[in-house]
mmCIF file of N, CA and C in Angstrom:
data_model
loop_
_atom_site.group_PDB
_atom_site.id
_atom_site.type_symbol
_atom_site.label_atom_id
_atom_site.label_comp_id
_atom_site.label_asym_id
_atom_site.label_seq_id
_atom_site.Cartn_x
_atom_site.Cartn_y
_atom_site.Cartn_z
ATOM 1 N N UNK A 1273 22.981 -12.511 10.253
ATOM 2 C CA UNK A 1273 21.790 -12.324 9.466
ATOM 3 C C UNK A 1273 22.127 -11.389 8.299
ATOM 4 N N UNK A 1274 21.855 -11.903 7.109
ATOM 5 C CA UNK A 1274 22.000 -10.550 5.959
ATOM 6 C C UNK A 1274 21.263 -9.629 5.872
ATOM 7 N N UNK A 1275 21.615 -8.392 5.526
ATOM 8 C CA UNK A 1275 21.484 -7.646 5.868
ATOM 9 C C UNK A 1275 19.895 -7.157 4.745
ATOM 10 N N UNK A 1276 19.991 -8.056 3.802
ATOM 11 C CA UNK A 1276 18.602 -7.929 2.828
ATOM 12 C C UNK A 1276 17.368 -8.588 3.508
ATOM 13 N N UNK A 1277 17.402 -9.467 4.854
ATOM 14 C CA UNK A 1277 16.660 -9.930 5.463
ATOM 15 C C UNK A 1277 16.050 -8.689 6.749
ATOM 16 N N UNK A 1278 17.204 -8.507 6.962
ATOM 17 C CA UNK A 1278 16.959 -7.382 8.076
ATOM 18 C C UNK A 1278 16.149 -6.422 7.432
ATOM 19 N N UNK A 1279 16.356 -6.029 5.860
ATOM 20 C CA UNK A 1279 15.792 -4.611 5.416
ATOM 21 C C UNK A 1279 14.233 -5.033 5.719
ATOM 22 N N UNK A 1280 14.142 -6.588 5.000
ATOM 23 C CA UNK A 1280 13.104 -6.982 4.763
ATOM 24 C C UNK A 1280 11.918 -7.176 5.778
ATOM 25 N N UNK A 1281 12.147 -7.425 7.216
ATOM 26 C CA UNK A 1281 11.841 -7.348 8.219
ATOM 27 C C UNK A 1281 11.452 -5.914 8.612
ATOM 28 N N UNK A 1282 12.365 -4.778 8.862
ATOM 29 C CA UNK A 1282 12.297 -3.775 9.051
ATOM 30 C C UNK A 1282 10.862 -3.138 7.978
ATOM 31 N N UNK A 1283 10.667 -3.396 6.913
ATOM 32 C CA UNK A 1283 9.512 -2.943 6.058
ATOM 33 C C UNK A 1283 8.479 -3.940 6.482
ATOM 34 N N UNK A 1284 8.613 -5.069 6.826
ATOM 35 C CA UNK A 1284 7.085 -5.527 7.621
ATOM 36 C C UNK A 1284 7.175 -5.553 8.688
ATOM 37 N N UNK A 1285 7.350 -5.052 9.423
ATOM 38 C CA UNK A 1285 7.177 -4.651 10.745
ATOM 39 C C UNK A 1285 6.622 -3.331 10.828
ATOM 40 N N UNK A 1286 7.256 -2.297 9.547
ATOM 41 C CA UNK A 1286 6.709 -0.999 9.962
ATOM 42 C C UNK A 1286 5.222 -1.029 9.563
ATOM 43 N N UNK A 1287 5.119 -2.069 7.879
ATOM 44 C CA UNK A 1287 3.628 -2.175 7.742
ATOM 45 C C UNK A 1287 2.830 -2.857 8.843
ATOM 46 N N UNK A 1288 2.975 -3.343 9.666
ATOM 47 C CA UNK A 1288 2.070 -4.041 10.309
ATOM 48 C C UNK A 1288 1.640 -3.226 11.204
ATOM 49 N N UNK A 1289 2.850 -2.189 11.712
ATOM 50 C CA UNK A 1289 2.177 -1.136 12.435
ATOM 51 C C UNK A 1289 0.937 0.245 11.971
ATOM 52 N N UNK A 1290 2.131 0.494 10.825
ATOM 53 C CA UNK A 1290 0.863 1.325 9.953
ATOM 54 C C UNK A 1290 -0.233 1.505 9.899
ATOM 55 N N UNK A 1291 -0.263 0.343 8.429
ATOM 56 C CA UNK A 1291 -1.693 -0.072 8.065
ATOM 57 C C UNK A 1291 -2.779 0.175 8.865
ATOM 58 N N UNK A 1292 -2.889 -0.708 9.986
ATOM 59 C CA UNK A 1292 -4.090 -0.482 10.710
ATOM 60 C C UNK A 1292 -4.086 0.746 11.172
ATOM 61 N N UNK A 1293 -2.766 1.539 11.706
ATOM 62 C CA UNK A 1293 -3.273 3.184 12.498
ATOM 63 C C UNK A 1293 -3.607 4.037 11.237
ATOM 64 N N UNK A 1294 -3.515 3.944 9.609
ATOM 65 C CA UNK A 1294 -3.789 4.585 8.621
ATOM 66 C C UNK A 1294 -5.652 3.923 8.476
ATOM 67 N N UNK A 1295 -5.371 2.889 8.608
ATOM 68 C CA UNK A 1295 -7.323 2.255 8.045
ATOM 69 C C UNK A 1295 -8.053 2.565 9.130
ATOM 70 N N UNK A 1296 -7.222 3.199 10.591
ATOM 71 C CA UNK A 1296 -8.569 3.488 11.784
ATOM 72 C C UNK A 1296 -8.689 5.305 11.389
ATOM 73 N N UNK A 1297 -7.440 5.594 11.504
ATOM 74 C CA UNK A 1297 -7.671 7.288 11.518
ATOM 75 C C UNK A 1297 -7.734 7.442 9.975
ATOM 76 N N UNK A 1298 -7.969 7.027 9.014
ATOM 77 C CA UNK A 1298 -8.524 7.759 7.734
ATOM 78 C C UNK A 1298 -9.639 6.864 6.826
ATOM 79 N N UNK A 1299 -10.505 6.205 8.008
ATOM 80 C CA UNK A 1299 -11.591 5.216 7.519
ATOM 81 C C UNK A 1299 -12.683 6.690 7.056
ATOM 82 N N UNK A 1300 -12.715 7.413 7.234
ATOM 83 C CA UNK A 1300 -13.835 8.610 6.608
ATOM 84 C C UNK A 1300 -13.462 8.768 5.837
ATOM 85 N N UNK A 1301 -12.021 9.220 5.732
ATOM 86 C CA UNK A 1301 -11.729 10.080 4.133
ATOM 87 C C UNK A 1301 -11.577 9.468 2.993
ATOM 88 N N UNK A 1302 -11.367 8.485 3.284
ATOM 89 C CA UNK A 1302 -11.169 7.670 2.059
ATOM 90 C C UNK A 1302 -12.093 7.939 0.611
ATOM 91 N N UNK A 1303 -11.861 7.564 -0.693
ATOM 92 C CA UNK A 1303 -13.046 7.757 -1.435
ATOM 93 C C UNK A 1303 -13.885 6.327 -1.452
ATOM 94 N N UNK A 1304 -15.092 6.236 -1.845
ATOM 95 C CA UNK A 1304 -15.597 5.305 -2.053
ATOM 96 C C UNK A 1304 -14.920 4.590 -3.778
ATOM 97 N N UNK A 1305 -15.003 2.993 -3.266
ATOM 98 C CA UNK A 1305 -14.073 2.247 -4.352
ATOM 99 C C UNK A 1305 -14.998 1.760 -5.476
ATOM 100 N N UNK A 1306 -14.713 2.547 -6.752
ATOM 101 C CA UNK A 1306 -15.709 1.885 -7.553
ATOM 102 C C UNK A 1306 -14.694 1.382 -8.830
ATOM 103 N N UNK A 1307 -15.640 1.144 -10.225
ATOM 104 C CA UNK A 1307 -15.134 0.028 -10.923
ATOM 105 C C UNK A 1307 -13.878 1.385 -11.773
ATOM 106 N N UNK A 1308 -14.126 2.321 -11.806
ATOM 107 C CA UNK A 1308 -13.021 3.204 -12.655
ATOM 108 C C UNK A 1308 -11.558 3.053 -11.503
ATOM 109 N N UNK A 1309 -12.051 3.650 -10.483
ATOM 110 C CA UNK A 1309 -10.788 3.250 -9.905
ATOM 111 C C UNK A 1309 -9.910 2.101 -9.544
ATOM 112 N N UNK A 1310 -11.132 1.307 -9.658
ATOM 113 C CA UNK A 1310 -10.318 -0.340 -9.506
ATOM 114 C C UNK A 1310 -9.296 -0.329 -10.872
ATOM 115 N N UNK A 1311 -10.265 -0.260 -11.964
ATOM 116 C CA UNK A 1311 -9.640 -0.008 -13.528
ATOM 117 C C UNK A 1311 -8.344 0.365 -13.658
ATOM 118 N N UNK A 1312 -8.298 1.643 -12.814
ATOM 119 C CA UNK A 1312 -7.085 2.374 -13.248
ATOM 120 C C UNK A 1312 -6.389 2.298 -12.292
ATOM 121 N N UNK A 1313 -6.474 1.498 -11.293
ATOM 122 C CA UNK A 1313 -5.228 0.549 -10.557
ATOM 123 C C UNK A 1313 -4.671 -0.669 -10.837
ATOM 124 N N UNK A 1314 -5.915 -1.234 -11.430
ATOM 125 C CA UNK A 1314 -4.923 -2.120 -12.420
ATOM 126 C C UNK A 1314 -4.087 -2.025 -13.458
ATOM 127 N N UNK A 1315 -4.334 -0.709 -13.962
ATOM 128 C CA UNK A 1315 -3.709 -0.278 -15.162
ATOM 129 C C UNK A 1315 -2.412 -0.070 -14.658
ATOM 130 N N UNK A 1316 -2.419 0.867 -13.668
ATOM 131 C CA UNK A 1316 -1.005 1.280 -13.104
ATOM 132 C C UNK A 1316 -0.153 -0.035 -12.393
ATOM 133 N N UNK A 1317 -0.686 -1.093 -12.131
ATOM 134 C CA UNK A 1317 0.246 -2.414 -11.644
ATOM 135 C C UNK A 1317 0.805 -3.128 -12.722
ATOM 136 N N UNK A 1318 -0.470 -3.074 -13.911
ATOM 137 C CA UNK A 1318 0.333 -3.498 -14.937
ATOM 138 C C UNK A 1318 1.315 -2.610 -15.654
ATOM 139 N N UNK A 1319 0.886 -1.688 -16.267
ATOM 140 C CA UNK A 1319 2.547 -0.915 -16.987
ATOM 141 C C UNK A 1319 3.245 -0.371 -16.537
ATOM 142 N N UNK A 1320 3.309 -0.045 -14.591
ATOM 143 C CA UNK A 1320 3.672 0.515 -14.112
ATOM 144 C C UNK A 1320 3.747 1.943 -13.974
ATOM 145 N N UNK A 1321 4.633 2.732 -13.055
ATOM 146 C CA UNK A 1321 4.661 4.254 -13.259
ATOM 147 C C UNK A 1321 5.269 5.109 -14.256
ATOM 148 N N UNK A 1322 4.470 5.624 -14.908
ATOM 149 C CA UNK A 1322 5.238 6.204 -16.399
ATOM 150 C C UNK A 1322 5.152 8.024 -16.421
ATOM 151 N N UNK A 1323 6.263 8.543 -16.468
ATOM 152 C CA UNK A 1323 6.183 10.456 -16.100
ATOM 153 C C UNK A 1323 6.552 10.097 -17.382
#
């Protein structure tokens, strides 16, 4: 098996575990999702991260 498959596996597997134990134990804190923040997540997918 190559070894870019294995990485690839290894990162969904850990998300699958995650995700859900992050969306049960931090379903309070979260902020509520409105249209600025949607905004400025799209902004950041499109031009990416810029320091």
């Amino acid at each position: 098996m190559s070894l870019r498959v294995v990485v690839a596996y290894r990162y969904i597997f850990a998300t699958a575990f995650i995700a859900p134990l992050a969306f049960i134990l931090e379903r309070k804190t979260r902020p509520k999702m409105s249209w600025t923040v949607l905004f400025q997540a799209f902004l950041c997918g499109l031009f990416g991260y810029v320091t």
